[in-house]
Coordinates of C-alpha atoms and ligand atoms in Angstrom, one line a residue:
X1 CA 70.0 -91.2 223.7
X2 CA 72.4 -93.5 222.9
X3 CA 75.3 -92.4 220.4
X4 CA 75.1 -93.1 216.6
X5 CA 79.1 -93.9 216.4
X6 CA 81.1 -95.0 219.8
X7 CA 83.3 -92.1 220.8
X8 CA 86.4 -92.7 219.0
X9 CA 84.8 -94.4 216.2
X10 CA 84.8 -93.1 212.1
X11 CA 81.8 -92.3 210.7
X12 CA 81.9 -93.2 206.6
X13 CA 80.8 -90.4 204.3
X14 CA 78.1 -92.1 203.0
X15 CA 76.4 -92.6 206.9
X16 CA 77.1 -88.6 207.7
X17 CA 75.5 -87.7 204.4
X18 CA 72.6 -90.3 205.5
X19 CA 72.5 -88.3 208.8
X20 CA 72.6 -85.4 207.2
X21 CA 69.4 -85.4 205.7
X22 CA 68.1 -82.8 203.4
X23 CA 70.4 -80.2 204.9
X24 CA 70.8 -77.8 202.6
X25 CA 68.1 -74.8 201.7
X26 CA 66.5 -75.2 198.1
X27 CA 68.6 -72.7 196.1
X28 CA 71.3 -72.0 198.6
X29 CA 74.3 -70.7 196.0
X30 CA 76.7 -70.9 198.9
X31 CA 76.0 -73.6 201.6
X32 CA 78.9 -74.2 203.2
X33 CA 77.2 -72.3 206.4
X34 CA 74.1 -74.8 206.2
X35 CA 76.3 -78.0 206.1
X36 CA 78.1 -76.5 209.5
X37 CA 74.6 -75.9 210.8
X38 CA 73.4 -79.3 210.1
X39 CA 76.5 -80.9 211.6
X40 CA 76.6 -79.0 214.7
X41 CA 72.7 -80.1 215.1
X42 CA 74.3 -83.4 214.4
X43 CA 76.8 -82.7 217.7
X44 CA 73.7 -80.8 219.8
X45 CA 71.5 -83.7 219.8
X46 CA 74.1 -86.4 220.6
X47 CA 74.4 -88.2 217.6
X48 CA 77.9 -86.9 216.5
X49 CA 79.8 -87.4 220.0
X50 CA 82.8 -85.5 220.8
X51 CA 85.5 -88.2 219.3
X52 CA 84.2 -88.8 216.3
X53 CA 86.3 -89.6 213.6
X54 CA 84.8 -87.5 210.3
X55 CA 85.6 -89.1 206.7
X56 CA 87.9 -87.2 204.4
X57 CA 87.2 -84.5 202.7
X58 CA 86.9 -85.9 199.7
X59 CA 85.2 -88.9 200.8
X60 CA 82.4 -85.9 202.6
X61 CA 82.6 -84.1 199.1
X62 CA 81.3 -87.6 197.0
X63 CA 78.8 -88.5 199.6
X64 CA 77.2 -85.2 199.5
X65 CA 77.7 -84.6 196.7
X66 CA 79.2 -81.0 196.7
X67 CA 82.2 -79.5 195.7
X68 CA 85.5 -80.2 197.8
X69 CA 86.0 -76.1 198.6
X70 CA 82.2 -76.0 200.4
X71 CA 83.3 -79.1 202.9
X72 CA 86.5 -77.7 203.5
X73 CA 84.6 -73.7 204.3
X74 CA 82.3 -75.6 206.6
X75 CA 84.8 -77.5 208.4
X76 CA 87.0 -74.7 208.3
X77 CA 83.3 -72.6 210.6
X78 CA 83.1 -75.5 212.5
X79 CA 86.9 -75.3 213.5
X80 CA 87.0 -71.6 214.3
X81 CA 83.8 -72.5 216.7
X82 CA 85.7 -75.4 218.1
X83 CA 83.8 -78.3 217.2
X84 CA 85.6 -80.1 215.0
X85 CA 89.8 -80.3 216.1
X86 CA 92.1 -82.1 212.8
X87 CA 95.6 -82.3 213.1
X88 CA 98.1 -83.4 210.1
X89 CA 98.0 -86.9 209.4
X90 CA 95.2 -87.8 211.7
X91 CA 92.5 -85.8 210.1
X92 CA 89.3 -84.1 211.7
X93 CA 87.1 -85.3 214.7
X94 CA 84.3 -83.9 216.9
X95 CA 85.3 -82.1 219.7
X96 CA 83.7 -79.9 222.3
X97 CA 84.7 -76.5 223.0
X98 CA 84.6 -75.8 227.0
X99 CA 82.5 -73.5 227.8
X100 CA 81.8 -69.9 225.8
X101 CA 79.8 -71.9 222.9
X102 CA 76.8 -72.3 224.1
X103 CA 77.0 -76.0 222.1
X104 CA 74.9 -77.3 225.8
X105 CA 71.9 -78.3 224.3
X106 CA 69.3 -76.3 226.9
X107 CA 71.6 -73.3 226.9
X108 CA 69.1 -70.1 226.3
X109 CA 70.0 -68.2 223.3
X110 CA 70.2 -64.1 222.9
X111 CA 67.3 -62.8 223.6
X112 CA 65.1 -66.1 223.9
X113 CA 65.0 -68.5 226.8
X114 CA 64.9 -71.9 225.3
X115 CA 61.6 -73.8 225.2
X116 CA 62.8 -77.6 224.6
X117 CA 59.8 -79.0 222.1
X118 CA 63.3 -82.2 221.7
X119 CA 61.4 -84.1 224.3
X120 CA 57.8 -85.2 224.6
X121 CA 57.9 -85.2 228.3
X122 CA 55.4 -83.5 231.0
X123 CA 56.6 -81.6 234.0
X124 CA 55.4 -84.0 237.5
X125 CA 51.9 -84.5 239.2
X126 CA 51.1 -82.1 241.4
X127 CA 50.1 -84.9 244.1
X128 CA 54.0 -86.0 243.8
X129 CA 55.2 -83.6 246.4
X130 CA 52.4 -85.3 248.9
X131 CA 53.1 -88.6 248.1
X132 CA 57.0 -88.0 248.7
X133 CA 55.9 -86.6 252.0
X134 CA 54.0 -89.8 252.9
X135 CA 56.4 -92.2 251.8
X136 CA 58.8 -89.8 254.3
X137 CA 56.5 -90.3 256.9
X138 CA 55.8 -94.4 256.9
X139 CA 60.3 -94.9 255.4
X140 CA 61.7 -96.1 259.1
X141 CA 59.9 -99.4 258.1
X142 CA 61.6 -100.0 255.3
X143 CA 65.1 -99.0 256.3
X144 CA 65.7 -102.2 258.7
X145 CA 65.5 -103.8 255.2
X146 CA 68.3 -104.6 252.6
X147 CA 67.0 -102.0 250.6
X148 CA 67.8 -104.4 247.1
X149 CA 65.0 -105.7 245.4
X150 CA 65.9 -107.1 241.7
X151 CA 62.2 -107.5 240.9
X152 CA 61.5 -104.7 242.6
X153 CA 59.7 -103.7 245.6
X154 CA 56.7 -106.0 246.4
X155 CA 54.6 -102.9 247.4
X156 CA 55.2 -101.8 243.6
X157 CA 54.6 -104.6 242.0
X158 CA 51.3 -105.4 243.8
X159 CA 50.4 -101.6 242.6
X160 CA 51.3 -102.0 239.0
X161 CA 49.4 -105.5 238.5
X162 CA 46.5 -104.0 240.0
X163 CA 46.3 -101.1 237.5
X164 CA 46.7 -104.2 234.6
X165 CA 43.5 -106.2 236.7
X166 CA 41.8 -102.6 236.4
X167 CA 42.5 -102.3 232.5
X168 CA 40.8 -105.6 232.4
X169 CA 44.3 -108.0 232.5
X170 CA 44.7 -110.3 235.1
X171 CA 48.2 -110.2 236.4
X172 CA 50.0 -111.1 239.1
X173 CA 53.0 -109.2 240.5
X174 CA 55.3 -112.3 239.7
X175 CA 55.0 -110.8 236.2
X176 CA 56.0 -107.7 236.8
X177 CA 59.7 -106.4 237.0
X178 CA 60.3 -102.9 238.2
X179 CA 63.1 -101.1 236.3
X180 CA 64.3 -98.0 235.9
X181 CA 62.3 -96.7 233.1
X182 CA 60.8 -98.4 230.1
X183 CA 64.3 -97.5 228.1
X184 CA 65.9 -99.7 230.9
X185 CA 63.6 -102.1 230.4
X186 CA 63.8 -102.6 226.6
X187 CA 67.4 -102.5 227.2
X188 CA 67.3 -105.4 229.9
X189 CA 65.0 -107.2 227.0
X190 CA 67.3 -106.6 224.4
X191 CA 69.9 -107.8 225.8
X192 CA 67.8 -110.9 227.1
X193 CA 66.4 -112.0 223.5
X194 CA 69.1 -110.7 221.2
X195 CA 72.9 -110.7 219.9
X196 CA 74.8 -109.0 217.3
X197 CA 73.4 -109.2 213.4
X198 CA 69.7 -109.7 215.0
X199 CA 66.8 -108.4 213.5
X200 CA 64.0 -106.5 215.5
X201 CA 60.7 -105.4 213.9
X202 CA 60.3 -101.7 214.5
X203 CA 57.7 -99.5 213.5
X204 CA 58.7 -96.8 210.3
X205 CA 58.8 -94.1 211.9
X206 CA 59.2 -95.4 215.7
X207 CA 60.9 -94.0 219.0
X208 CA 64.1 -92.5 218.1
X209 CA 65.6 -93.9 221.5
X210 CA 64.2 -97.5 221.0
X211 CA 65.8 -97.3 217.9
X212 CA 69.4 -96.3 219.3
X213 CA 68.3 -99.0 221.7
X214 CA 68.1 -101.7 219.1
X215 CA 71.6 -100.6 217.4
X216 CA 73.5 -100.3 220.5
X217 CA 72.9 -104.6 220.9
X218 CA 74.5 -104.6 217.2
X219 CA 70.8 -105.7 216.1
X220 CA 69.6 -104.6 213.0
X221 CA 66.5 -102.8 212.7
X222 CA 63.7 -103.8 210.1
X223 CA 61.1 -101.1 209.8
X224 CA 57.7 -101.9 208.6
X225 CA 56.0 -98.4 207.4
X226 CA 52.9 -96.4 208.9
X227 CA 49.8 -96.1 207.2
X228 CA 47.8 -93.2 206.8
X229 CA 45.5 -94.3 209.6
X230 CA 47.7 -96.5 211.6
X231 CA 49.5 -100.4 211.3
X232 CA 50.1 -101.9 207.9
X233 CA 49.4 -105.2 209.3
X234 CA 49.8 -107.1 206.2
X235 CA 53.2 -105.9 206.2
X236 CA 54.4 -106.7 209.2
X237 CA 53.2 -110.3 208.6
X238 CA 55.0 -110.0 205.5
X239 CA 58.0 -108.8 207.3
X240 CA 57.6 -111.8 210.1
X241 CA 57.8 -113.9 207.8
X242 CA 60.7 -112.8 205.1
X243 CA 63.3 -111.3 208.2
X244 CA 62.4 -113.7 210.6
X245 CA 63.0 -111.2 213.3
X246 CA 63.8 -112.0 216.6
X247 CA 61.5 -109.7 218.2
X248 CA 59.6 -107.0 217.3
X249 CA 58.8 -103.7 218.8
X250 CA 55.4 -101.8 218.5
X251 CA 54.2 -98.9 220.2
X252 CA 50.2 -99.8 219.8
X253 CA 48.6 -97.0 222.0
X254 CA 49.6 -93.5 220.9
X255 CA 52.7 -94.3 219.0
X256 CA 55.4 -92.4 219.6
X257 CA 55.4 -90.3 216.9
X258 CA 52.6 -90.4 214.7
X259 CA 49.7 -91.2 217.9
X260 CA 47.7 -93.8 216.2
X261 CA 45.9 -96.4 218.5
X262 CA 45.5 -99.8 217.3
X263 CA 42.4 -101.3 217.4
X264 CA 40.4 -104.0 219.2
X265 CA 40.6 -106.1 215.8
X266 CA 43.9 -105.0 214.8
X267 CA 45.6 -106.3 218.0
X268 CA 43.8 -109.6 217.7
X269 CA 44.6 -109.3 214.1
X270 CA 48.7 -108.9 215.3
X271 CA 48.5 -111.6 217.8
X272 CA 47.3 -114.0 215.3
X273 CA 50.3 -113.2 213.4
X274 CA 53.0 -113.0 215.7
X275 CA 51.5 -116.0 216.4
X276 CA 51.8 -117.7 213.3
X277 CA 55.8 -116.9 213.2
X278 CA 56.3 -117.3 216.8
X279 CA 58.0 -114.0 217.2
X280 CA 58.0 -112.3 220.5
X281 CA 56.2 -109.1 220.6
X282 CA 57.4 -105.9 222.7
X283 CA 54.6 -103.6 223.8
X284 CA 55.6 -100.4 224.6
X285 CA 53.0 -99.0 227.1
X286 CA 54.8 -95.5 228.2
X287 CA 52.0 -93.3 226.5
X288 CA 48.9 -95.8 227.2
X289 CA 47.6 -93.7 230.4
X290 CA 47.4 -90.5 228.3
X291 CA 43.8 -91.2 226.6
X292 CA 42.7 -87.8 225.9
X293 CA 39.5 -87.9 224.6
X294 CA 38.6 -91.1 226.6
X295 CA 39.4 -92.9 229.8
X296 CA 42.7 -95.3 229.5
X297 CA 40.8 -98.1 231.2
X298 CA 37.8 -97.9 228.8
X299 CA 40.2 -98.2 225.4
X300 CA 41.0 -101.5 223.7
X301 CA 42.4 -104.2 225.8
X302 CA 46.3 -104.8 226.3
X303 CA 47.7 -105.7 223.6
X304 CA 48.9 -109.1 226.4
X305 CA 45.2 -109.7 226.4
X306 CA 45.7 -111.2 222.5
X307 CA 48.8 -113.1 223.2
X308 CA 49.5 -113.8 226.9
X309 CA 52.7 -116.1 226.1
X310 CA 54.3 -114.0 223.2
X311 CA 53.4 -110.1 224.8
X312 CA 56.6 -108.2 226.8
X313 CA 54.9 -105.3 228.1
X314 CA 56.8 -102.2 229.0
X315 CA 55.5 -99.9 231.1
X316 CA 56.8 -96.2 232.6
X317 CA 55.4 -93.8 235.4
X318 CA 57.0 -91.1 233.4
X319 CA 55.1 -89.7 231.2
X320 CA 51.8 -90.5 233.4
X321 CA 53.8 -89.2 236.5
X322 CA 57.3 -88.1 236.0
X323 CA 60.4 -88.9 234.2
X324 CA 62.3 -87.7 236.5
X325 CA 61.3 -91.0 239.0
X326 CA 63.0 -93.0 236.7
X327 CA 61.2 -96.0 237.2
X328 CA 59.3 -98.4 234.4
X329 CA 59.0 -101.8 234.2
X330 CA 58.4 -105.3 232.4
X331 CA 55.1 -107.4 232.4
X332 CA 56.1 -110.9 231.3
X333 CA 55.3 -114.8 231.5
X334 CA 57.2 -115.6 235.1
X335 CA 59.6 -117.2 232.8
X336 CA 60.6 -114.9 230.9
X337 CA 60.6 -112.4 234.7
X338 CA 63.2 -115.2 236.3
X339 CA 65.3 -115.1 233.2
X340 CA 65.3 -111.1 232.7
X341 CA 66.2 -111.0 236.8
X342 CA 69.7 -112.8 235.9
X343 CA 70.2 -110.7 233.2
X344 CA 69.8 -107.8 234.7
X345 CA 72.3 -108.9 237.7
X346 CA 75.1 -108.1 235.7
X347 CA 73.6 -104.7 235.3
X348 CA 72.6 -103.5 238.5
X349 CA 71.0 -104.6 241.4
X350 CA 67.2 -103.0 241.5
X351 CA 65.7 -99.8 240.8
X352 CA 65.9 -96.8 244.1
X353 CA 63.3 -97.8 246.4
X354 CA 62.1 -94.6 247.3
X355 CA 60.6 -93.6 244.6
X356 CA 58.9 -97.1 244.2
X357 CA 57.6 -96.5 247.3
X358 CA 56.3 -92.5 245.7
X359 CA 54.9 -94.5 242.8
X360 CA 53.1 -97.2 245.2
X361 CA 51.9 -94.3 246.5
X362 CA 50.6 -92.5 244.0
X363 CA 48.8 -95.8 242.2
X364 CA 47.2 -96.4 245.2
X365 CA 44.4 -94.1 243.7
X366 CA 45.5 -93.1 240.3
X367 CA 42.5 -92.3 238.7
X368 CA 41.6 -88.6 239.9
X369 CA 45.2 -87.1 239.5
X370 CA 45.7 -88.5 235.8
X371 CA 42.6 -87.7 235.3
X372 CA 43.8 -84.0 235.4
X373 CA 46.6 -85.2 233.7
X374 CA 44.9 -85.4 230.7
X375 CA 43.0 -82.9 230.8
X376 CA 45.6 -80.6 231.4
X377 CA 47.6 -81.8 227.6
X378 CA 44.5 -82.0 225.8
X379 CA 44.0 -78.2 226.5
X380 CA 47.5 -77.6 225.8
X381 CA 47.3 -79.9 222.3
X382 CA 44.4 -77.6 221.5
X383 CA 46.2 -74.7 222.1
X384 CA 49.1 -75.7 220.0
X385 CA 47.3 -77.1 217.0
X386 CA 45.1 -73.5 217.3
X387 CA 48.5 -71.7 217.4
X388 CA 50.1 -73.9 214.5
X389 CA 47.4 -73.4 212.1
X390 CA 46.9 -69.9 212.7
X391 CA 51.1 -69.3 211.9
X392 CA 51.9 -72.3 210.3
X393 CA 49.1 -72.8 207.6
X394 CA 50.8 -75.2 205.5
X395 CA 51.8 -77.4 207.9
X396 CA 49.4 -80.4 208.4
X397 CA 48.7 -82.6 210.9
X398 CA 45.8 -85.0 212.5
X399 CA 44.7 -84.5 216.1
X400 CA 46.0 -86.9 218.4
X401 CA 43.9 -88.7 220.7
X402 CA 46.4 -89.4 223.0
X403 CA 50.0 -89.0 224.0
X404 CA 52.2 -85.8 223.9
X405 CA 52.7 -84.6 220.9
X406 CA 51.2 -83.5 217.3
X407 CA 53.1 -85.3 214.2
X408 CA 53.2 -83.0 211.6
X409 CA 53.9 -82.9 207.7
X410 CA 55.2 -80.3 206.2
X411 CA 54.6 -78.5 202.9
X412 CA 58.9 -79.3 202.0
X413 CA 61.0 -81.8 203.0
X414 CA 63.0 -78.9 205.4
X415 CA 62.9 -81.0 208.7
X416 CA 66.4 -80.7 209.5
X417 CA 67.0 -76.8 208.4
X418 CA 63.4 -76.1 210.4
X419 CA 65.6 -77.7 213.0
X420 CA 68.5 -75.7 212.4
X421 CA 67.1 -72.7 212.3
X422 CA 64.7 -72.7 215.4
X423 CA 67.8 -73.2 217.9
X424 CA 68.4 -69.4 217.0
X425 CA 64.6 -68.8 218.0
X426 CA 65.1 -70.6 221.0
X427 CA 63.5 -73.9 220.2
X428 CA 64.9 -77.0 220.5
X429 CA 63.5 -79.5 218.0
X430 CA 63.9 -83.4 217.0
X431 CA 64.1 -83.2 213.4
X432 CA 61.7 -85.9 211.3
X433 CA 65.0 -87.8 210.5
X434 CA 65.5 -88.9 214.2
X435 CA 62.4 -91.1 213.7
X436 CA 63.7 -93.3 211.4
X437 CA 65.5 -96.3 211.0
X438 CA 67.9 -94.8 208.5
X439 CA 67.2 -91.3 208.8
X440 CA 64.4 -89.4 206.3
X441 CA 61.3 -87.9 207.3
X442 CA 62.3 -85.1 206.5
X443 CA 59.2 -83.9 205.8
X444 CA 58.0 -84.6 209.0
X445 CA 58.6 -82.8 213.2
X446 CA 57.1 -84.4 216.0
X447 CA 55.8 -81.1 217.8
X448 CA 55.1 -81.8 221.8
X449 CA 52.9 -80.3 223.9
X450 CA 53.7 -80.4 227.1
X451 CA 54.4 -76.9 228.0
X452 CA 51.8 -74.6 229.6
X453 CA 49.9 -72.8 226.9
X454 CA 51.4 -69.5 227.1
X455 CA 54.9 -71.1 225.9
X456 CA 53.1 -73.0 223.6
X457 CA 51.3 -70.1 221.6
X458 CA 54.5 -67.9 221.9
X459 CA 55.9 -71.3 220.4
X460 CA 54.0 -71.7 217.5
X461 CA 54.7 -67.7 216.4
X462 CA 58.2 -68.3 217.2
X463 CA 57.6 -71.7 214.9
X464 CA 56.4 -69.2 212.4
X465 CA 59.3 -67.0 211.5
X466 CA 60.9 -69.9 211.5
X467 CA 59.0 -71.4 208.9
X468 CA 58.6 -68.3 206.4
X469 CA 63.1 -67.9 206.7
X470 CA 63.1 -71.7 206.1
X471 CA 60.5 -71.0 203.4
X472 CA 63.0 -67.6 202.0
X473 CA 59.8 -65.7 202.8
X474 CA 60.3 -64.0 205.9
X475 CA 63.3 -63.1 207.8
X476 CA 66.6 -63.8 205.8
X477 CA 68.0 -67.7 206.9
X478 CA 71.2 -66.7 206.3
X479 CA 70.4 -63.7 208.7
X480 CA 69.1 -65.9 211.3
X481 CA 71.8 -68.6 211.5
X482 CA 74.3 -65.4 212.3
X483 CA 72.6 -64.8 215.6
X484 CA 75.0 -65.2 218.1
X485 CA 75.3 -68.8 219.7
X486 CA 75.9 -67.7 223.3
Ligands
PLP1 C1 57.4 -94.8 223.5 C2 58.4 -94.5 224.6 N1 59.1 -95.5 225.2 C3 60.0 -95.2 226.1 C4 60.2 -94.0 226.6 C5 61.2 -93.7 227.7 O1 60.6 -93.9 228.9 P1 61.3 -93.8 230.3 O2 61.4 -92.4 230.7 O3 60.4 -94.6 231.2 O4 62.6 -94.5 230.1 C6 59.5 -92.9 226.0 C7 59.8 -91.5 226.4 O5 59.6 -90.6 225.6 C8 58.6 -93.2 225.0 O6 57.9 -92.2 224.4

């Protein structure tokens, strides 16, 4: 994830306090120990990096607003734990302690091994050992070659555009760029379609990444809220039309967090629209194999189907196959492909061939080993929503019918202290306030479920006691934020 403020740079009061959230338990008398805790979340997830030049004191204290004496008692924990350094004259800053703190984000705590629920990301196929083995087997035929593909490597490409021909799409692999990973590739068309002071449509709450994304090109997002039940479509026409946006970016099969699917009628419905205002729409595809209640290639057509000329469509291997392959890619007009190739020469020269090759591979015959796939995470998202309502009865949430993860509301806006808090249960969580443009949600916790089902049930007890010390009903907060970070 890209950092919130460049290393080096100041963050103002009034954008801590905004990343802050609602950090601070209802009641607390003395909070000084919950603003530390919310920081160093703020340092554990990347989005205060080591560098990082904190406002004054009294600046902090008005932004808040609390007194003066609580920012200087949690600056003062934060010191002694070595993660903020100040020095006369030159004020306070991130910094990281080496070592002993245990600040690394998948270090275990006492007593727990950590079970990261940060990242909605599956383990790899099973069949991925076999295809490496294959790919082994046939590689002397590729080595007498360059090895450096910028489109990526034919044998891919052909793969990929036939999976779009089987979701009823006809593409040809002259539209498809291989890259490495679908944040590489909204990077590559960021950087192709916008400049600084930009606007991109986004999605309220959207991918926290895409997000970081968008502000790392200086472009400013403009989010268009969720509905209930999906796509305020009226909005984002709205939206097309009063921010003239330069692109915008939609996640219209499982969105990444809330899981809603857009329709059949909906994504003709958009098309018309983007239409209208001639604004380029990115499709964000990474989640669209992961149909569990259905078959991918029996859902609604891709959303390129609507509006061949205007549609970027990003796709990944790694949530269908693995992240750790690192390889996505870009289905575009070949126009838009030959300009997107000499951006990305300045960038780097191709994605690793070998594991195009393992993907080739593996898309050869897709069908039966995603098929288990999704089997597998719709037992495990049964599993987790049986173990959430069971010790987390007030928390609320829709089943997904697709993707990786359950977005859930809870019964107080105590995203970020639930977040806090479960790091000394040994859970790693992305607080509701990661999926916005501007922070909130803090009512909200995308929970993933992409662990076997025994860490998943021990999760959701874990998720719990969390809940009821949050809550002031079970084991003591305070208590719990003095277990020992080690
Ligand atoms: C919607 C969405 N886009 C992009 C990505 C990143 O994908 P990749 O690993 O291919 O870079 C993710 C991963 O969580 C995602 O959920």
């Amino acid at each position: 994830m890209s950092p919130e403020v460049p290393p080096g740079g100041r963050i103002s009061g009034f954008r801590l306090a905004r990343l802050l959230g609602e950090w601070r338990r209802r009641g607390a008398r003395q909070g000084s120990s919950d603003l530390a805790a919310a920081i160093r979340l703020l340092v554990l997830d990347g989005r205060l990096p080591a560098g990082t030049r904190l406002p004054a004191e009294r600046e902090l204290a008005d932004a808040l607003p609390v007194s003066r004496t609580m920012i200087t008692a949690a600056l003062d924990q934060l010191r002694e734990e070595g993660l903020v350094a100040s020095r006369r004259g030159a004020g306070s800053w991130i910094s990281l302690p080496t070592g002993a703190l245990g600040i690394v984000p998948d270090t275990p705590l006492v007593g727990h091994s950590m079970v990261d629920f940060a990242r909605a990301a599956p383990p790899a196929l099973p069949g991925l050992l076999a295809a490496f083995d294959s790919v082994r087997r046939h590689l002397p035929e590729h080595l007498a070659d360059h090895g450096y593909y910028e489109h990526g490597h034919p044998d891919l490409r052909r793969a990929i555009a036939a999976r779009y021909e089987a979701r009823g799409l006809p593409t040809s692999p002259d539209q498809i760029v291989v890259t490495s990973g679908a944040q590489h590739a909204l990077a590559l068309v960021l950087r192709l379609f916008t400049g600084p002071g930009d606007r991109v449509l986004v999605e309220q709450p959207s991918y926290p990444n895409a997000l970081d994304a968008i502000k790392a090109v200086s472009a400013i997002p403009v989010p268009v809220a969720m509905t209930d039940t999906g796509w305020d479509l009226p909005g984002i026409a709205a939206a097309l039309r009063q921010a003239a946006p330069r692109l915008a970016y939609l996640v219209v099969d499982f969105h990444n967090p809330t899981a809603h699917r857009m329709d059949e009628a909906g994504r003709s419905e958009l098309a018309d629209t983007a239409r209208r205002a001639r604004t380029p729409l990115v499709i964000d595809e990474t989640v669209c194999e992961l149909d569990l209640d259905g078959d991918p290639l029996d859902g609604p057509p891709p959303m390129a189907k609507f509006a061949e000329d205007l549609v970027i469509t990003l796709g990944s291997a790694s949530k269908s196959h693995w992240g750790g392959l690192r390889i996505g890619w870009i289905r575009a007009t070949p126009e838009v492909v030959h300009r997107l190739i000499s951006t990305r020469a300045a960038l780097d020269l191709g994605s690793a061939v070998v594991d195009q090759l393992v993907l080739a591979e593996l898309l050869a015959n897709p069908d039966p080993a995603l098929r288990e796939r999704r089997a597998g995470l719709a037992g495990q998202r049964d599993v987790l929503m049986a173990g959430l309502r069971e010790h987390c009865p007030t928390w609320n949430f829709r089943r997904p019918a697709g993707g990786l993860s359950l977005w859930c509301e809870l019964d107080a806006p105590v995203s970020t202290r639930i977040a806090v808090v479960a790091q000394n249960h040994g859970i790693r969580l992305a607080p509701g306030s990661r999926f916005g443009a501007h922070g909130g949600f803090e009512r909200w916790l995308r929970l993933p479920f992409v662990q076997p089902p025994d860490v998943l049930r021990d999760a959701a007890r874990r998720l719990g006691l969390v809940a009821a010390a949050v809550a002031g009903t079970g084991v003591a907060a305070e208590e719990d934020l003095a277990v020992p970070v080690a």
